GROMACS .gro file of C-alpha atoms in nm:
model
  207
    1MET     CA    1   0.000   0.000   0.000
    2ALA     CA    2   0.106   0.359  -0.053
    3SER     CA    3   0.030   0.668   0.152
    4ALA     CA    4  -0.223   0.925   0.034
    5THR     CA    5  -0.382   1.255   0.133
    6SER     CA    6  -0.749   1.348   0.120
    7SER     CA    7  -0.686   1.620  -0.141
    8ALA     CA    8  -0.567   1.352  -0.381
    9VAL     CA    9  -0.864   1.120  -0.339
   10ASP     CA   10  -1.073   1.284  -0.610
   11ALA     CA   11  -0.804   1.197  -0.862
   12ALA     CA   12  -0.789   0.832  -0.759
   13GLY     CA   13  -1.025   0.711  -1.028
   14GLY     CA   14  -1.327   0.631  -0.808
   15GLY     CA   15  -1.686   0.729  -0.856
   16GLY     CA   16  -1.824   0.449  -1.074
   17ILE     CA   17  -1.994   0.123  -0.989
   18HIS     CA   18  -1.705  -0.084  -1.119
   19LEU     CA   19  -1.357  -0.094  -0.975
   20PRO     CA   20  -1.112   0.147  -1.139
   21ASP     CA   21  -0.850  -0.006  -1.366
   22THR     CA   22  -0.581   0.118  -1.129
   23ALA     CA   23  -0.709  -0.095  -0.837
   24ARG     CA   24  -0.422  -0.295  -0.692
   25ASP     CA   25  -0.472  -0.341  -0.317
   26LEU     CA   26  -0.826  -0.431  -0.204
   27VAL     CA   27  -0.850  -0.370   0.170
   28LYS     CA   28  -1.135  -0.462   0.404
   29ILE     CA   29  -1.179  -0.207   0.683
   30LEU     CA   30  -1.421  -0.215   0.974
   31VAL     CA   31  -1.597   0.106   1.073
   32THR     CA   32  -1.709   0.038   1.426
   33GLY     CA   33  -1.812   0.206   1.747
   34PRO     CA   34  -2.104   0.216   1.988
   35PHE     CA   35  -2.468   0.267   1.903
   36GLY     CA   36  -2.546   0.606   1.750
   37VAL     CA   37  -2.185   0.721   1.704
   38GLY     CA   38  -2.210   0.796   1.329
   39LYS     CA   39  -2.085   0.483   1.149
   40THR     CA   40  -2.364   0.482   0.891
   41THR     CA   41  -2.320   0.855   0.834
   42LEU     CA   42  -1.943   0.824   0.778
   43ILE     CA   43  -1.972   0.543   0.527
   44GLY     CA   44  -2.247   0.730   0.344
   45SER     CA   45  -2.037   1.046   0.326
   46VAL     CA   46  -1.731   0.885   0.163
   47SER     CA   47  -1.861   0.594  -0.045
   48GLU     CA   48  -1.810   0.626  -0.420
   49ILE     CA   49  -2.087   0.373  -0.478
   50ARG     CA   50  -2.438   0.382  -0.341
   51PRO     CA   51  -2.384   0.251   0.013
   52LEU     CA   52  -2.567  -0.051   0.144
   53HIS     CA   53  -2.753   0.014   0.468
   54THR     CA   54  -2.949  -0.234   0.681
   55GLU     CA   55  -3.131   0.010   0.902
   56GLU     CA   56  -3.459  -0.057   1.079
   57GLN     CA   57  -3.681   0.158   1.293
   58LEU     CA   58  -3.621   0.145   1.666
   59THR     CA   59  -3.920  -0.001   1.849
   60GLU     CA   60  -4.046   0.009   2.206
   61ALA     CA   61  -3.913  -0.345   2.248
   62SER     CA   62  -3.559  -0.249   2.142
   63ALA     CA   63  -3.569   0.055   2.368
   64GLN     CA   64  -3.571  -0.185   2.662
   65VAL     CA   65  -3.233  -0.334   2.563
   66ASP     CA   66  -3.055  -0.054   2.369
   67ASP     CA   67  -2.894   0.225   2.570
   68LEU     CA   68  -3.036   0.548   2.425
   69ALA     CA   69  -2.850   0.776   2.664
   70GLY     CA   70  -2.712   1.065   2.461
   71VAL     CA   71  -2.888   0.956   2.140
   72ARG     CA   72  -3.253   1.008   2.227
   73ASP     CA   73  -3.327   1.157   1.885
   74LYS     CA   74  -3.208   0.845   1.701
   75SER     CA   75  -3.498   0.658   1.536
   76THR     CA   76  -3.320   0.385   1.334
   77THR     CA   77  -3.043   0.133   1.392
   78THR     CA   78  -2.815  -0.087   1.182
   79VAL     CA   79  -2.917  -0.451   1.223
   80ALA     CA   80  -2.655  -0.622   1.004
   81ILE     CA   81  -2.392  -0.412   0.823
   82ASP     CA   82  -2.332  -0.093   0.636
   83PHE     CA   83  -2.115  -0.125   0.327
   84GLY     CA   84  -1.935   0.127   0.107
   85ARG     CA   85  -1.626   0.160  -0.109
   86ILE     CA   86  -1.367   0.430  -0.168
   87SER     CA   87  -1.066   0.434  -0.403
   88LEU     CA   88  -0.745   0.601  -0.291
   89PRO     CA   89  -0.433   0.696  -0.486
   90GLY     CA   90  -0.176   0.424  -0.535
   91GLY     CA   91  -0.435   0.164  -0.634
   92ILE     CA   92  -0.573   0.121  -0.281
   93VAL     CA   93  -0.945   0.043  -0.262
   94LEU     CA   94  -1.108   0.038   0.081
   95TYR     CA   95  -1.413  -0.180   0.135
   96LEU     CA   96  -1.587  -0.031   0.439
   97PHE     CA   97  -1.794  -0.258   0.661
   98GLY     CA   98  -1.993  -0.084   0.932
   99THR     CA   99  -2.080  -0.297   1.235
  100PRO     CA  100  -2.390  -0.279   1.454
  101GLY     CA  101  -2.318  -0.101   1.779
  102GLN     CA  102  -2.534  -0.294   2.025
  103GLU     CA  103  -2.438  -0.590   2.242
  104ARG     CA  104  -2.735  -0.790   2.110
  105PHE     CA  105  -2.563  -0.808   1.768
  106ARG     CA  106  -2.236  -0.941   1.917
  107SER     CA  107  -2.284  -1.275   1.736
  108LEU     CA  108  -2.231  -1.096   1.401
  109TRP     CA  109  -1.895  -0.951   1.500
  110ASP     CA  110  -1.666  -1.243   1.409
  111ASP     CA  111  -1.829  -1.285   1.068
  112ILE     CA  112  -1.807  -0.914   0.983
  113ALA     CA  113  -1.448  -0.884   1.111
  114HIS     CA  114  -1.321  -1.189   0.920
  115GLY     CA  115  -1.057  -1.084   0.667
  116ALA     CA  116  -1.037  -0.720   0.781
  117LEU     CA  117  -0.694  -0.556   0.794
  118GLY     CA  118  -0.787  -0.283   1.039
  119ALA     CA  119  -1.065  -0.089   1.209
  120LEU     CA  120  -1.166   0.274   1.245
  121VAL     CA  121  -1.330   0.310   1.586
  122LEU     CA  122  -1.565   0.607   1.614
  123VAL     CA  123  -1.604   0.759   1.959
  124ASP     CA  124  -1.854   1.010   2.099
  125ALA     CA  125  -1.684   1.242   2.350
  126ARG     CA  126  -2.019   1.289   2.528
  127ARG     CA  127  -2.024   0.920   2.628
  128ILE     CA  128  -1.671   0.786   2.612
  129ASP     CA  129  -1.754   0.489   2.834
  130ALA     CA  130  -1.990   0.356   2.565
  131SER     CA  131  -1.682   0.281   2.351
  132PHE     CA  132  -1.507   0.049   2.596
  133ASP     CA  133  -1.682  -0.272   2.486
  134VAL     CA  134  -1.616  -0.208   2.117
  135LEU     CA  135  -1.252  -0.125   2.180
  136GLY     CA  136  -1.226  -0.448   2.376
  137LEU     CA  137  -1.369  -0.644   2.083
  138VAL     CA  138  -1.127  -0.486   1.838
  139GLU     CA  139  -0.833  -0.559   2.063
  140GLU     CA  140  -0.947  -0.920   2.112
  141THR     CA  141  -0.938  -0.974   1.736
  142GLY     CA  142  -0.585  -0.831   1.719
  143LEU     CA  143  -0.682  -0.579   1.452
  144PRO     CA  144  -0.473  -0.261   1.420
  145TYR     CA  145  -0.703   0.036   1.469
  146ALA     CA  146  -0.733   0.411   1.478
  147VAL     CA  147  -0.971   0.614   1.693
  148ALA     CA  148  -1.175   0.902   1.554
  149PHE     CA  149  -1.378   1.133   1.779
  150ASN     CA  150  -1.690   1.230   1.587
  151THR     CA  151  -1.752   1.600   1.650
  152PHE     CA  152  -2.111   1.630   1.766
  153PRO     CA  153  -2.222   1.992   1.814
  154ASP     CA  154  -2.275   1.955   2.189
  155ALA     CA  155  -1.963   1.745   2.254
  156PRO     CA  156  -1.737   1.875   2.534
  157ARG     CA  157  -1.438   2.074   2.408
  158HIS     CA  158  -1.234   2.108   2.725
  159HIS     CA  159  -1.061   1.770   2.721
  160THR     CA  160  -0.700   1.764   2.602
  161PRO     CA  161  -0.579   1.494   2.359
  162GLU     CA  162  -0.376   1.347   2.645
  163GLN     CA  163  -0.687   1.322   2.864
  164LEU     CA  164  -0.888   1.159   2.587
  165ARG     CA  165  -0.612   0.910   2.512
  166ALA     CA  166  -0.584   0.825   2.881
  167ALA     CA  167  -0.962   0.785   2.915
  168LEU     CA  168  -0.958   0.524   2.638
  169ASP     CA  169  -0.633   0.366   2.761
  170LEU     CA  170  -0.481   0.388   2.413
  171GLU     CA  171  -0.132   0.280   2.326
  172PRO     CA  172   0.098   0.570   2.228
  173THR     CA  173   0.119   0.436   1.872
  174THR     CA  174  -0.258   0.418   1.820
  175PRO     CA  175  -0.370   0.707   1.595
  176MET     CA  176  -0.632   0.936   1.749
  177VAL     CA  177  -0.801   1.204   1.537
  178THR     CA  178  -1.122   1.406   1.524
  179CYS     CA  179  -1.363   1.403   1.234
  180ASP     CA  180  -1.707   1.514   1.126
  181ALA     CA  181  -1.874   1.200   0.993
  182ARG     CA  182  -2.107   1.416   0.781
  183GLU     CA  183  -1.818   1.566   0.586
  184ALA     CA  184  -1.646   1.354   0.319
  185ASN     CA  185  -1.301   1.512   0.344
  186SER     CA  186  -1.300   1.497   0.723
  187SER     CA  187  -1.407   1.132   0.719
  188ILE     CA  188  -1.149   1.048   0.453
  189ASP     CA  189  -0.876   1.203   0.667
  190ALA     CA  190  -0.977   0.972   0.952
  191LEU     CA  191  -0.960   0.671   0.720
  192LEU     CA  192  -0.623   0.784   0.591
  193ALA     CA  193  -0.490   0.797   0.947
  194LEU     CA  194  -0.583   0.431   0.977
  195VAL     CA  195  -0.435   0.342   0.637
  196GLN     CA  196  -0.106   0.513   0.724
  197HIS     CA  197  -0.104   0.320   1.053
  198LEU     CA  198  -0.147  -0.006   0.861
  199ILE     CA  199   0.133   0.090   0.623
  200ASP     CA  200   0.368   0.180   0.907
  201HIS     CA  201   0.310  -0.153   1.077
  202ARG     CA  202   0.347  -0.378   0.774
  203PRO     CA  203   0.676  -0.562   0.726
  204ALA     CA  204   0.906  -0.350   0.511
  205GLU     CA  205   0.905  -0.601   0.226
  206HIS     CA  206   0.526  -0.572   0.194
  207ARG     CA  207   0.490  -0.193   0.206
   0.00000   0.00000   0.00000
């Protein structure tokens, strides 16, 4: 894989249904995080193809088992996967698989994660503790990952990067960025932080 910047993505040859002729490295990436953190929104903002969503309306029954704290306005939830695709310079094509965020869909995790090279973990600074279980799952699988704080309008702004990193107990080498999942360039930058992390941790002969 080769490194890239978000400003160069538009020239990467994406935008059609079919893979570009320049496609060389096809990379499966998980986009994960707790319920309501913006996974579906991020994939929708960057995908060069029409994204696949498996969203259903929240019901009174699900409200009894899904923690709606901090996301009371949310009316739908992903019940299987989200899927999108984005082509980067250097022939890299990312296949983005969004995971459900609730514990009741834990049985799907292993199947969705199979074959992934890395994960982008979205975090909501308003409810950092909601991310602990997902981070634990990612670490159990041994996947390299990057953390992206999705910038909700009412998210607290007083925490320093050091405090946020300590709250999540991140290793010093784990990338941590902020993004706005609604904005394509911002979301692409978060994905590129993960891609660069994967490149940096590949054996030299495979870079």
